[in-house]
mmCIF file with all atom_site columns, C-alpha atoms in Angstrom:
data_model
loop_
_atom_site.group_PDB
_atom_site.id
_atom_site.type_symbol
_atom_site.label_atom_id
_atom_site.label_alt_id
_atom_site.label_comp_id
_atom_site.label_asym_id
_atom_site.label_entity_id
_atom_site.label_seq_id
_atom_site.pdbx_PDB_ins_code
_atom_site.Cartn_x
_atom_site.Cartn_y
_atom_site.Cartn_z
_atom_site.occupancy
_atom_site.B_iso_or_equiv
_atom_site.pdbx_formal_charge
_atom_site.auth_seq_id
_atom_site.auth_comp_id
_atom_site.auth_asym_id
_atom_site.auth_atom_id
_atom_site.pdbx_PDB_model_num
ATOM 1   C CA . GLY R 1 1   ? 0.333   76.091  72.470 1.00 62.00 ? 1   GLY R CA 1
ATOM 2   C CA . ALA R 1 2   ? 1.542   73.345  70.269 1.00 77.00 ? 2   ALA R CA 1
ATOM 3   C CA . VAL R 1 3   ? 2.724   74.292  66.714 1.00 90.00 ? 3   VAL R CA 1
ATOM 4   C CA . VAL R 1 4   ? 1.433   72.904  63.518 1.00 95.00 ? 4   VAL R CA 1
ATOM 5   C CA . SER R 1 5   ? 3.167   73.896  60.339 1.00 95.00 ? 5   SER R CA 1
ATOM 6   C CA . GLN R 1 6   ? 1.655   73.607  56.821 1.00 97.00 ? 6   GLN R CA 1
ATOM 7   C CA . HIS R 1 7   ? 3.404   73.941  53.646 1.00 97.00 ? 7   HIS R CA 1
ATOM 8   C CA . PRO R 1 8   ? 3.083   75.535  51.105 1.00 97.00 ? 8   PRO R CA 1
ATOM 9   C CA . SER R 1 9   ? 1.043   78.442  52.204 1.00 97.00 ? 9   SER R CA 1
ATOM 10  C CA . ARG R 1 10  ? 0.079   79.253  48.604 1.00 97.00 ? 10  ARG R CA 1
ATOM 11  C CA . VAL R 1 11  ? 0.227   77.258  45.404 1.00 98.00 ? 11  VAL R CA 1
ATOM 12  C CA . ILE R 1 12  ? -0.897  77.790  41.870 1.00 98.00 ? 12  ILE R CA 1
ATOM 13  C CA . CYS R 1 13  ? -1.117  74.882  39.559 1.00 96.00 ? 13  CYS R CA 1
ATOM 14  C CA . LYS R 1 14  ? -2.460  73.984  36.163 1.00 97.00 ? 14  LYS R CA 1
ATOM 15  C CA . SER R 1 15  ? -5.537  72.045  35.636 1.00 97.00 ? 15  SER R CA 1
ATOM 16  C CA . GLY R 1 16  ? -4.947  68.420  35.482 1.00 97.00 ? 16  GLY R CA 1
ATOM 17  C CA . THR R 1 17  ? -1.787  68.375  37.708 1.00 98.00 ? 17  THR R CA 1
ATOM 18  C CA . SER R 1 18  ? -1.454  67.142  41.249 1.00 97.00 ? 18  SER R CA 1
ATOM 19  C CA . VAL R 1 19  ? -0.408  69.152  44.376 1.00 98.00 ? 19  VAL R CA 1
ATOM 20  C CA . LYS R 1 20  ? 0.813   67.965  47.607 1.00 98.00 ? 20  LYS R CA 1
ATOM 21  C CA . ILE R 1 21  ? 0.283   69.763  50.844 1.00 98.00 ? 21  ILE R CA 1
ATOM 22  C CA . GLU R 1 22  ? 2.213   68.944  53.964 1.00 97.00 ? 22  GLU R CA 1
ATOM 23  C CA . CYS R 1 23  ? 1.130   69.178  57.577 1.00 97.00 ? 23  CYS R CA 1
ATOM 24  C CA . ARG R 1 24  ? 3.737   68.837  60.392 1.00 96.00 ? 24  ARG R CA 1
ATOM 25  C CA . SER R 1 25  ? 3.397   68.858  64.120 1.00 94.00 ? 25  SER R CA 1
ATOM 26  C CA . LEU R 1 26  ? 6.586   70.502  65.179 1.00 93.00 ? 26  LEU R CA 1
ATOM 27  C CA . ASP R 1 27  ? 6.678   69.963  68.999 1.00 89.00 ? 27  ASP R CA 1
ATOM 28  C CA . PHE R 1 28  ? 4.453   67.005  69.659 1.00 89.00 ? 28  PHE R CA 1
ATOM 29  C CA . GLN R 1 29  ? 3.489   63.771  68.101 1.00 90.00 ? 29  GLN R CA 1
ATOM 30  C CA . ALA R 1 30  ? 0.116   63.436  66.516 1.00 89.00 ? 30  ALA R CA 1
ATOM 31  C CA . THR R 1 31  ? -1.517  60.071  65.898 1.00 87.00 ? 31  THR R CA 1
ATOM 32  C CA . THR R 1 32  ? -4.485  61.789  64.482 1.00 90.00 ? 32  THR R CA 1
ATOM 33  C CA . MET R 1 33  ? -4.544  64.814  62.117 1.00 94.00 ? 33  MET R CA 1
ATOM 34  C CA . PHE R 1 34  ? -7.498  66.423  60.332 1.00 95.00 ? 34  PHE R CA 1
ATOM 35  C CA . TRP R 1 35  ? -7.894  68.062  56.979 1.00 97.00 ? 35  TRP R CA 1
ATOM 36  C CA . TYR R 1 36  ? -10.426 70.879  56.435 1.00 97.00 ? 36  TYR R CA 1
ATOM 37  C CA . ARG R 1 37  ? -11.480 72.843  53.427 1.00 97.00 ? 37  ARG R CA 1
ATOM 38  C CA . GLN R 1 38  ? -12.811 76.366  53.681 1.00 95.00 ? 38  GLN R CA 1
ATOM 39  C CA . PHE R 1 39  ? -14.455 78.410  50.926 1.00 89.00 ? 39  PHE R CA 1
ATOM 40  C CA . PRO R 1 40  ? -14.483 82.289  51.014 1.00 85.00 ? 40  PRO R CA 1
ATOM 41  C CA . LYS R 1 41  ? -16.528 83.622  53.879 1.00 84.00 ? 41  LYS R CA 1
ATOM 42  C CA . LYS R 1 42  ? -17.647 80.032  54.854 1.00 87.00 ? 42  LYS R CA 1
ATOM 43  C CA . SER R 1 43  ? -16.969 77.827  57.722 1.00 90.00 ? 43  SER R CA 1
ATOM 44  C CA . LEU R 1 44  ? -14.431 74.916  57.798 1.00 93.00 ? 44  LEU R CA 1
ATOM 45  C CA . MET R 1 45  ? -15.631 71.607  56.459 1.00 94.00 ? 45  MET R CA 1
ATOM 46  C CA . LEU R 1 46  ? -13.987 68.503  57.702 1.00 95.00 ? 46  LEU R CA 1
ATOM 47  C CA . MET R 1 47  ? -12.731 66.426  54.737 1.00 97.00 ? 47  MET R CA 1
ATOM 48  C CA . ALA R 1 48  ? -11.008 63.580  56.367 1.00 96.00 ? 48  ALA R CA 1
ATOM 49  C CA . THR R 1 49  ? -9.426  62.250  59.511 1.00 94.00 ? 49  THR R CA 1
ATOM 50  C CA . SER R 1 50  ? -5.669  61.057  58.920 1.00 91.00 ? 50  SER R CA 1
ATOM 51  C CA . ASN R 1 51  ? -4.548  58.187  61.175 1.00 88.00 ? 51  ASN R CA 1
ATOM 52  C CA . GLU R 1 52  ? -0.976  57.440  61.577 1.00 88.00 ? 52  GLU R CA 1
ATOM 53  C CA . GLY R 1 53  ? -0.108  54.072  60.094 1.00 85.00 ? 53  GLY R CA 1
ATOM 54  C CA . SER R 1 54  ? -3.516  53.355  58.777 1.00 87.00 ? 54  SER R CA 1
ATOM 55  C CA . LYS R 1 55  ? -5.911  54.529  56.179 1.00 90.00 ? 55  LYS R CA 1
ATOM 56  C CA . ALA R 1 56  ? -7.666  57.843  56.408 1.00 94.00 ? 56  ALA R CA 1
ATOM 57  C CA . THR R 1 57  ? -11.352 58.197  57.220 1.00 94.00 ? 57  THR R CA 1
ATOM 58  C CA . TYR R 1 58  ? -13.137 60.316  54.831 1.00 96.00 ? 58  TYR R CA 1
ATOM 59  C CA . GLU R 1 59  ? -16.302 62.420  55.363 1.00 95.00 ? 59  GLU R CA 1
ATOM 60  C CA . GLN R 1 60  ? -19.367 61.694  53.312 1.00 95.00 ? 60  GLN R CA 1
ATOM 61  C CA . GLY R 1 61  ? -19.111 63.251  49.800 1.00 95.00 ? 61  GLY R CA 1
ATOM 62  C CA . VAL R 1 62  ? -15.300 63.559  49.864 1.00 96.00 ? 62  VAL R CA 1
ATOM 63  C CA . GLU R 1 63  ? -13.616 61.617  47.036 1.00 95.00 ? 63  GLU R CA 1
ATOM 64  C CA . LYS R 1 64  ? -10.789 59.585  48.542 1.00 94.00 ? 64  LYS R CA 1
ATOM 65  C CA . ASP R 1 65  ? -9.221  58.927  45.113 1.00 95.00 ? 65  ASP R CA 1
ATOM 66  C CA . LYS R 1 66  ? -9.026  62.631  44.461 1.00 97.00 ? 66  LYS R CA 1
ATOM 67  C CA . PHE R 1 67  ? -7.841  63.795  47.913 1.00 97.00 ? 67  PHE R CA 1
ATOM 68  C CA . LEU R 1 68  ? -5.155  61.336  48.809 1.00 97.00 ? 68  LEU R CA 1
ATOM 69  C CA . ILE R 1 69  ? -3.994  61.453  52.443 1.00 95.00 ? 69  ILE R CA 1
ATOM 70  C CA . ASN R 1 70  ? -0.866  59.826  53.838 1.00 92.00 ? 70  ASN R CA 1
ATOM 71  C CA . HIS R 1 71  ? 0.135   59.787  57.455 1.00 91.00 ? 71  HIS R CA 1
ATOM 72  C CA . ALA R 1 72  ? 3.453   58.006  57.512 1.00 84.00 ? 72  ALA R CA 1
ATOM 73  C CA . SER R 1 73  ? 4.853   59.337  60.690 1.00 91.00 ? 73  SER R CA 1
ATOM 74  C CA . LEU R 1 74  ? 3.715   60.804  64.009 1.00 91.00 ? 74  LEU R CA 1
ATOM 75  C CA . THR R 1 75  ? 4.579   64.274  62.827 1.00 93.00 ? 75  THR R CA 1
ATOM 76  C CA . LEU R 1 76  ? 3.726   64.398  59.162 1.00 95.00 ? 76  LEU R CA 1
ATOM 77  C CA . SER R 1 77  ? 0.469   64.015  57.238 1.00 95.00 ? 77  SER R CA 1
ATOM 78  C CA . THR R 1 78  ? 0.178   64.938  53.413 1.00 96.00 ? 78  THR R CA 1
ATOM 79  C CA . LEU R 1 79  ? -2.881  65.756  51.292 1.00 97.00 ? 79  LEU R CA 1
ATOM 80  C CA . THR R 1 80  ? -2.460  65.319  47.520 1.00 98.00 ? 80  THR R CA 1
ATOM 81  C CA . VAL R 1 81  ? -5.067  66.893  45.352 1.00 98.00 ? 81  VAL R CA 1
ATOM 82  C CA . THR R 1 82  ? -4.932  64.636  42.264 1.00 97.00 ? 82  THR R CA 1
ATOM 83  C CA . SER R 1 83  ? -5.755  65.883  38.714 1.00 97.00 ? 83  SER R CA 1
ATOM 84  C CA . ALA R 1 84  ? -6.811  69.243  40.213 1.00 97.00 ? 84  ALA R CA 1
ATOM 85  C CA . HIS R 1 85  ? -9.453  71.294  38.585 1.00 97.00 ? 85  HIS R CA 1
ATOM 86  C CA . PRO R 1 86  ? -10.556 74.901  39.071 1.00 97.00 ? 86  PRO R CA 1
ATOM 87  C CA . GLU R 1 87  ? -13.347 73.790  41.431 1.00 96.00 ? 87  GLU R CA 1
ATOM 88  C CA . ASP R 1 88  ? -10.745 72.434  43.669 1.00 97.00 ? 88  ASP R CA 1
ATOM 89  C CA . SER R 1 89  ? -9.496  75.964  44.313 1.00 97.00 ? 89  SER R CA 1
ATOM 90  C CA . SER R 1 90  ? -9.917  76.557  48.026 1.00 96.00 ? 90  SER R CA 1
ATOM 91  C CA . PHE R 1 91  ? -8.203  77.092  51.418 1.00 97.00 ? 91  PHE R CA 1
ATOM 92  C CA . TYR R 1 92  ? -7.051  73.801  52.883 1.00 98.00 ? 92  TYR R CA 1
ATOM 93  C CA . ILE R 1 93  ? -6.318  73.636  56.507 1.00 97.00 ? 93  ILE R CA 1
ATOM 94  C CA . CYS R 1 94  ? -4.826  70.854  58.605 1.00 97.00 ? 94  CYS R CA 1
ATOM 95  C CA . SER R 1 95  ? -5.102  70.276  62.235 1.00 95.00 ? 95  SER R CA 1
ATOM 96  C CA . ALA R 1 96  ? -3.423  68.021  64.697 1.00 92.00 ? 96  ALA R CA 1
ATOM 97  C CA . ARG R 1 97  ? -4.382  66.913  68.113 1.00 85.00 ? 97  ARG R CA 1
ATOM 98  C CA . ASP R 1 98  ? -1.979  67.002  70.986 1.00 80.00 ? 98  ASP R CA 1
ATOM 99  C CA . GLU R 1 99  ? -2.998  64.123  73.128 1.00 77.00 ? 99  GLU R CA 1
ATOM 100 C CA . THR R 1 100 ? -0.099  64.432  75.560 1.00 75.00 ? 100 THR R CA 1
ATOM 101 C CA . GLY R 1 101 ? -1.284  63.869  79.167 1.00 71.00 ? 101 GLY R CA 1
ATOM 102 C CA . GLY R 1 102 ? -4.879  63.230  77.987 1.00 70.00 ? 102 GLY R CA 1
ATOM 103 C CA . ARG R 1 103 ? -5.207  66.580  76.269 1.00 68.00 ? 103 ARG R CA 1
ATOM 104 C CA . THR R 1 104 ? -7.735  66.972  73.459 1.00 71.00 ? 104 THR R CA 1
ATOM 105 C CA . GLU R 1 105 ? -6.882  70.277  72.077 1.00 77.00 ? 105 GLU R CA 1
ATOM 106 C CA . ALA R 1 106 ? -6.679  70.582  68.291 1.00 84.00 ? 106 ALA R CA 1
ATOM 107 C CA . PHE R 1 107 ? -4.154  72.963  66.814 1.00 90.00 ? 107 PHE R CA 1
ATOM 108 C CA . PHE R 1 108 ? -4.279  74.249  63.256 1.00 94.00 ? 108 PHE R CA 1
ATOM 109 C CA . GLY R 1 109 ? -1.885  74.919  60.542 1.00 96.00 ? 109 GLY R CA 1
ATOM 110 C CA . GLN R 1 110 ? -1.734  78.320  58.800 1.00 96.00 ? 110 GLN R CA 1
ATOM 111 C CA . GLY R 1 111 ? -3.676  76.890  55.749 1.00 97.00 ? 111 GLY R CA 1
ATOM 112 C CA . THR R 1 112 ? -2.791  76.417  52.091 1.00 98.00 ? 112 THR R CA 1
ATOM 113 C CA . ARG R 1 113 ? -4.427  78.627  49.477 1.00 97.00 ? 113 ARG R CA 1
ATOM 114 C CA . LEU R 1 114 ? -4.736  76.434  46.400 1.00 98.00 ? 114 LEU R CA 1
ATOM 115 C CA . THR R 1 115 ? -5.517  78.080  43.037 1.00 97.00 ? 115 THR R CA 1
ATOM 116 C CA . VAL R 1 116 ? -6.089  75.858  39.941 1.00 97.00 ? 116 VAL R CA 1
ATOM 117 C CA . VAL R 1 117 ? -5.833  77.667  36.696 1.00 97.00 ? 117 VAL R CA 1
ATOM 118 C CA . GLY Y 2 1   ? -29.569 67.358  61.052 1.00 35.00 ? 1   GLY Y CA 1
ATOM 119 C CA . GLU Y 2 2   ? -27.426 68.166  64.006 1.00 39.00 ? 2   GLU Y CA 1
ATOM 120 C CA . SER Y 2 3   ? -25.528 71.405  63.527 1.00 48.00 ? 3   SER Y CA 1
ATOM 121 C CA . VAL Y 2 4   ? -23.669 74.285  65.182 1.00 57.00 ? 4   VAL Y CA 1
ATOM 122 C CA . GLY Y 2 5   ? -24.668 77.730  64.199 1.00 53.00 ? 5   GLY Y CA 1
ATOM 123 C CA . LEU Y 2 6   ? -24.249 81.342  64.960 1.00 45.00 ? 6   LEU Y CA 1
ATOM 124 C CA . HIS Y 2 7   ? -26.844 84.019  65.497 1.00 48.00 ? 7   HIS Y CA 1
ATOM 125 C CA . LEU Y 2 8   ? -24.992 87.090  64.062 1.00 49.00 ? 8   LEU Y CA 1
ATOM 126 C CA . PRO Y 2 9   ? -22.750 87.049  61.071 1.00 85.00 ? 9   PRO Y CA 1
ATOM 127 C CA . THR Y 2 10  ? -21.122 90.287  61.777 1.00 92.00 ? 10  THR Y CA 1
ATOM 128 C CA . LEU Y 2 11  ? -20.634 92.263  64.990 1.00 94.00 ? 11  LEU Y CA 1
ATOM 129 C CA . SER Y 2 12  ? -19.163 95.807  65.090 1.00 95.00 ? 12  SER Y CA 1
ATOM 130 C CA . VAL Y 2 13  ? -17.902 97.324  68.287 1.00 96.00 ? 13  VAL Y CA 1
ATOM 131 C CA . GLN Y 2 14  ? -15.898 100.323 69.447 1.00 97.00 ? 14  GLN Y CA 1
ATOM 132 C CA . GLU Y 2 15  ? -12.401 99.828  70.895 1.00 97.00 ? 15  GLU Y CA 1
ATOM 133 C CA . GLY Y 2 16  ? -12.613 99.348  74.642 1.00 97.00 ? 16  GLY Y CA 1
ATOM 134 C CA . ASP Y 2 17  ? -16.125 97.940  74.610 1.00 97.00 ? 17  ASP Y CA 1
ATOM 135 C CA . ASN Y 2 18  ? -16.984 94.357  75.607 1.00 97.00 ? 18  ASN Y CA 1
ATOM 136 C CA . SER Y 2 19  ? -18.042 91.947  72.867 1.00 97.00 ? 19  SER Y CA 1
ATOM 137 C CA . ILE Y 2 20  ? -20.381 89.107  73.019 1.00 97.00 ? 20  ILE Y CA 1
ATOM 138 C CA . ILE Y 2 21  ? -20.541 86.485  70.319 1.00 96.00 ? 21  ILE Y CA 1
ATOM 139 C CA . ASN Y 2 22  ? -23.208 83.919  70.529 1.00 94.00 ? 22  ASN Y CA 1
ATOM 140 C CA . CYS Y 2 23  ? -23.568 80.335  69.258 1.00 92.00 ? 23  CYS Y CA 1
ATOM 141 C CA . ALA Y 2 24  ? -26.402 77.897  69.188 1.00 90.00 ? 24  ALA Y CA 1
ATOM 142 C CA . TYR Y 2 25  ? -25.868 74.167  69.029 1.00 85.00 ? 25  TYR Y CA 1
ATOM 143 C CA . SER Y 2 26  ? -28.418 71.403  68.537 1.00 78.00 ? 26  SER Y CA 1
ATOM 144 C CA . ASN Y 2 27  ? -26.408 68.238  69.140 1.00 85.00 ? 27  ASN Y CA 1
ATOM 145 C CA . SER Y 2 28  ? -27.326 67.409  72.694 1.00 84.00 ? 28  SER Y CA 1
ATOM 146 C CA . ALA Y 2 29  ? -24.582 64.646  72.798 1.00 87.00 ? 29  ALA Y CA 1
ATOM 147 C CA . SER Y 2 30  ? -21.895 67.293  72.443 1.00 89.00 ? 30  SER Y CA 1
ATOM 148 C CA . ASP Y 2 31  ? -19.701 67.595  75.514 1.00 90.00 ? 31  ASP Y CA 1
ATOM 149 C CA . TYR Y 2 32  ? -16.811 69.779  74.490 1.00 91.00 ? 32  TYR Y CA 1
ATOM 150 C CA . PHE Y 2 33  ? -16.928 73.121  73.006 1.00 93.00 ? 33  PHE Y CA 1
ATOM 151 C CA . ILE Y 2 34  ? -14.250 75.352  71.576 1.00 93.00 ? 34  ILE Y CA 1
ATOM 152 C CA . TRP Y 2 35  ? -13.983 78.941  70.389 1.00 95.00 ? 35  TRP Y CA 1
ATOM 153 C CA . TYR Y 2 36  ? -11.461 79.765  67.707 1.00 95.00 ? 36  TYR Y CA 1
ATOM 154 C CA . LYS Y 2 37  ? -10.303 82.975  66.205 1.00 96.00 ? 37  LYS Y CA 1
ATOM 155 C CA . GLN Y 2 38  ? -9.418  83.129  62.537 1.00 96.00 ? 38  GLN Y CA 1
ATOM 156 C CA . GLU Y 2 39  ? -7.597  86.067  60.900 1.00 95.00 ? 39  GLU Y CA 1
ATOM 157 C CA . SER Y 2 40  ? -7.686  86.660  57.248 1.00 92.00 ? 40  SER Y CA 1
ATOM 158 C CA . GLY Y 2 41  ? -5.644  84.049  55.289 1.00 91.00 ? 41  GLY Y CA 1
ATOM 159 C CA . LYS Y 2 42  ? -4.698  82.178  58.392 1.00 94.00 ? 42  LYS Y CA 1
ATOM 160 C CA . GLY Y 2 43  ? -5.693  78.986  60.188 1.00 94.00 ? 43  GLY Y CA 1
ATOM 161 C CA . PRO Y 2 44  ? -7.993  78.989  63.271 1.00 95.00 ? 44  PRO Y CA 1
ATOM 162 C CA . GLN Y 2 45  ? -6.376  79.869  66.496 1.00 93.00 ? 45  GLN Y CA 1
ATOM 163 C CA . PHE Y 2 46  ? -7.585  78.214  69.765 1.00 91.00 ? 46  PHE Y CA 1
ATOM 164 C CA . ILE Y 2 47  ? -9.022  80.815  72.244 1.00 94.00 ? 47  ILE Y CA 1
ATOM 165 C CA . ILE Y 2 48  ? -10.776 78.915  74.899 1.00 95.00 ? 48  ILE Y CA 1
ATOM 166 C CA . ASP Y 2 49  ? -12.658 75.661  75.562 1.00 93.00 ? 49  ASP Y CA 1
ATOM 167 C CA . ILE Y 2 50  ? -15.257 74.381  77.925 1.00 95.00 ? 50  ILE Y CA 1
ATOM 168 C CA . ARG Y 2 51  ? -16.650 71.046  78.786 1.00 93.00 ? 51  ARG Y CA 1
ATOM 169 C CA . SER Y 2 52  ? -20.330 70.202  79.341 1.00 93.00 ? 52  SER Y CA 1
ATOM 170 C CA . ASN Y 2 53  ? -19.839 69.740  83.113 1.00 94.00 ? 53  ASN Y CA 1
ATOM 171 C CA . MET Y 2 54  ? -19.007 73.429  83.367 1.00 96.00 ? 54  MET Y CA 1
ATOM 172 C CA . ASP Y 2 55  ? -21.136 76.522  82.750 1.00 96.00 ? 55  ASP Y CA 1
ATOM 173 C CA . LYS Y 2 56  ? -18.440 79.199  82.744 1.00 98.00 ? 56  LYS Y CA 1
ATOM 174 C CA . ARG Y 2 57  ? -14.720 79.289  82.077 1.00 97.00 ? 57  ARG Y CA 1
ATOM 175 C CA . GLN Y 2 58  ? -12.494 82.369  81.991 1.00 97.00 ? 58  GLN Y CA 1
ATOM 176 C CA . GLY Y 2 59  ? -9.251  83.104  80.221 1.00 95.00 ? 59  GLY Y CA 1
ATOM 177 C CA . GLN Y 2 60  ? -7.273  86.187  79.587 1.00 93.00 ? 60  GLN Y CA 1
ATOM 178 C CA . ARG Y 2 61  ? -9.806  88.791  78.648 1.00 96.00 ? 61  ARG Y CA 1
ATOM 179 C CA . VAL Y 2 62  ? -12.204 86.138  77.422 1.00 98.00 ? 62  VAL Y CA 1
ATOM 180 C CA . THR Y 2 63  ? -15.045 84.208  79.028 1.00 98.00 ? 63  THR Y CA 1
ATOM 181 C CA . VAL Y 2 64  ? -17.051 81.441  77.639 1.00 98.00 ? 64  VAL Y CA 1
ATOM 182 C CA . LEU Y 2 65  ? -20.514 80.632  78.981 1.00 98.00 ? 65  LEU Y CA 1
ATOM 183 C CA . LEU Y 2 66  ? -22.402 77.472  78.366 1.00 97.00 ? 66  LEU Y CA 1
ATOM 184 C CA . ASN Y 2 67  ? -26.098 77.126  78.875 1.00 95.00 ? 67  ASN Y CA 1
ATOM 185 C CA . LYS Y 2 68  ? -26.963 73.477  78.204 1.00 92.00 ? 68  LYS Y CA 1
ATOM 186 C CA . THR Y 2 69  ? -30.609 74.027  78.954 1.00 92.00 ? 69  THR Y CA 1
ATOM 187 C CA . VAL Y 2 70  ? -31.107 76.108  75.752 1.00 93.00 ? 70  VAL Y CA 1
ATOM 188 C CA . LYS Y 2 71  ? -27.998 74.810  73.950 1.00 91.00 ? 71  LYS Y CA 1
ATOM 189 C CA . HIS Y 2 72  ? -26.289 78.066  73.816 1.00 93.00 ? 72  HIS Y CA 1
ATOM 190 C CA . LEU Y 2 73  ? -22.666 79.145  73.919 1.00 95.00 ? 73  LEU Y CA 1
ATOM 191 C CA . SER Y 2 74  ? -21.188 82.570  74.154 1.00 97.00 ? 74  SER Y CA 1
ATOM 192 C CA . LEU Y 2 75  ? -17.778 84.187  73.922 1.00 98.00 ? 75  LEU Y CA 1
ATOM 193 C CA . GLN Y 2 76  ? -17.271 87.391  75.847 1.00 98.00 ? 76  GLN Y CA 1
ATOM 194 C CA . ILE Y 2 77  ? -14.246 89.562  75.078 1.00 98.00 ? 77  ILE Y CA 1
ATOM 195 C CA . ALA Y 2 78  ? -13.463 92.299  77.532 1.00 98.00 ? 78  ALA Y CA 1
ATOM 196 C CA . ALA Y 2 79  ? -12.065 95.672  76.512 1.00 97.00 ? 79  ALA Y CA 1
ATOM 197 C CA . THR Y 2 80  ? -12.013 94.732  72.770 1.00 97.00 ? 80  THR Y CA 1
ATOM 198 C CA . GLN Y 2 81  ? -9.002  95.800  70.900 1.00 97.00 ? 81  GLN Y CA 1
ATOM 199 C CA . PRO Y 2 82  ? -8.396  96.297  67.091 1.00 96.00 ? 82  PRO Y CA 1
ATOM 200 C CA . GLY Y 2 83  ? -6.266  93.225  67.154 1.00 96.00 ? 83  GLY Y CA 1
ATOM 201 C CA . ASP Y 2 84  ? -9.357  91.215  68.135 1.00 97.00 ? 84  ASP Y CA 1
ATOM 202 C CA . SER Y 2 85  ? -10.846 91.903  64.734 1.00 97.00 ? 85  SER Y CA 1
ATOM 203 C CA . ALA Y 2 86  ? -11.275 88.485  63.104 1.00 96.00 ? 86  ALA Y CA 1
ATOM 204 C CA . VAL Y 2 87  ? -13.838 85.738  62.406 1.00 96.00 ? 87  VAL Y CA 1
ATOM 205 C CA . TYR Y 2 88  ? -14.725 83.843  65.405 1.00 97.00 ? 88  TYR Y CA 1
ATOM 206 C CA . PHE Y 2 89  ? -15.961 80.246  65.197 1.00 95.00 ? 89  PHE Y CA 1
ATOM 207 C CA . CYS Y 2 90  ? -17.527 78.053  67.836 1.00 94.00 ? 90  CYS Y CA 1
ATOM 208 C CA . ALA Y 2 91  ? -16.957 74.395  67.457 1.00 93.00 ? 91  ALA Y CA 1
ATOM 209 C CA . GLU Y 2 92  ? -18.418 71.373  69.113 1.00 91.00 ? 92  GLU Y CA 1
ATOM 210 C CA . SER Y 2 93  ? -17.356 67.816  69.566 1.00 86.00 ? 93  SER Y CA 1
ATOM 211 C CA . GLY Y 2 94  ? -18.381 64.641  71.278 1.00 80.00 ? 94  GLY Y CA 1
ATOM 212 C CA . GLY Y 2 95  ? -16.343 61.689  72.313 1.00 74.00 ? 95  GLY Y CA 1
ATOM 213 C CA . SER Y 2 96  ? -14.147 61.805  69.244 1.00 75.00 ? 96  SER Y CA 1
ATOM 214 C CA . TYR Y 2 97  ? -12.891 65.311  69.978 1.00 77.00 ? 97  TYR Y CA 1
ATOM 215 C CA . ILE Y 2 98  ? -13.060 66.220  66.356 1.00 84.00 ? 98  ILE Y CA 1
ATOM 216 C CA . PRO Y 2 99  ? -14.056 69.898  66.096 1.00 87.00 ? 99  PRO Y CA 1
ATOM 217 C CA . THR Y 2 100 ? -17.185 70.557  63.976 1.00 88.00 ? 100 THR Y CA 1
ATOM 218 C CA . PHE Y 2 101 ? -17.399 74.193  63.131 1.00 91.00 ? 101 PHE Y CA 1
ATOM 219 C CA . GLY Y 2 102 ? -20.258 76.637  63.089 1.00 86.00 ? 102 GLY Y CA 1
ATOM 220 C CA . ARG Y 2 103 ? -20.879 79.362  60.630 1.00 85.00 ? 103 ARG Y CA 1
ATOM 221 C CA . GLY Y 2 104 ? -18.607 82.094  62.055 1.00 91.00 ? 104 GLY Y CA 1
ATOM 222 C CA . THR Y 2 105 ? -19.034 85.673  63.216 1.00 94.00 ? 105 THR Y CA 1
ATOM 223 C CA . SER Y 2 106 ? -17.019 88.550  61.824 1.00 94.00 ? 106 SER Y CA 1
ATOM 224 C CA . LEU Y 2 107 ? -15.979 90.837  64.694 1.00 96.00 ? 107 LEU Y CA 1
ATOM 225 C CA . ILE Y 2 108 ? -14.995 94.362  63.479 1.00 96.00 ? 108 ILE Y CA 1
ATOM 226 C CA . VAL Y 2 109 ? -13.371 96.658  66.164 1.00 97.00 ? 109 VAL Y CA 1
ATOM 227 C CA . HIS Y 2 110 ? -13.444 100.378 65.340 1.00 95.00 ? 110 HIS Y CA 1
ATOM 228 C CA . PRO Y 2 111 ? -10.616 102.410 66.889 1.00 91.00 ? 111 PRO Y CA 1
#
């Protein structure tokens, strides 16, 4: 299957600082990428849909000013957690959809464990 | 509201047995279903998918069954191996093809 790379895999930051997480599709172009958040022993919750060249679409209850999403190219989307606080600590996972030849499969990155201290 | 859920949070099996993981969905508009495997500390890994115009699809050691009448989805794993131990999620999507995840079932395979 297609490869989606997420970086960093782990990050620890101080409260009040900002953290950027990158999501790259390595062997395909993705006009659409997705960002999920996962709490321990819980399911993945969709935060936002990242659209190349346009604004992201955020799910209800997700603060767009806190979770900044940029999708500047067909292979890269970034999620910036601004002014992070301990409650933002979580596992963040990106996904990209390979639409080559009409396919609809979504492939996931390896996730980023964010710890805010 | 509409949701996708799982019947059993934990399933323990012996190595070599067949495993069946179940999922109920309530959104009758869903027409695409996916099973993912998630190992600890990693992102979900695609296993198999099925569209609503099918009721069965087979892959390598895995079979997905879809019963639209009762809105039920299952994943069958043949000859379960210790490497199959993980959390399994079913996900559904409609025309947007954005996976919406269910609760997850933890599969534990005992050697």
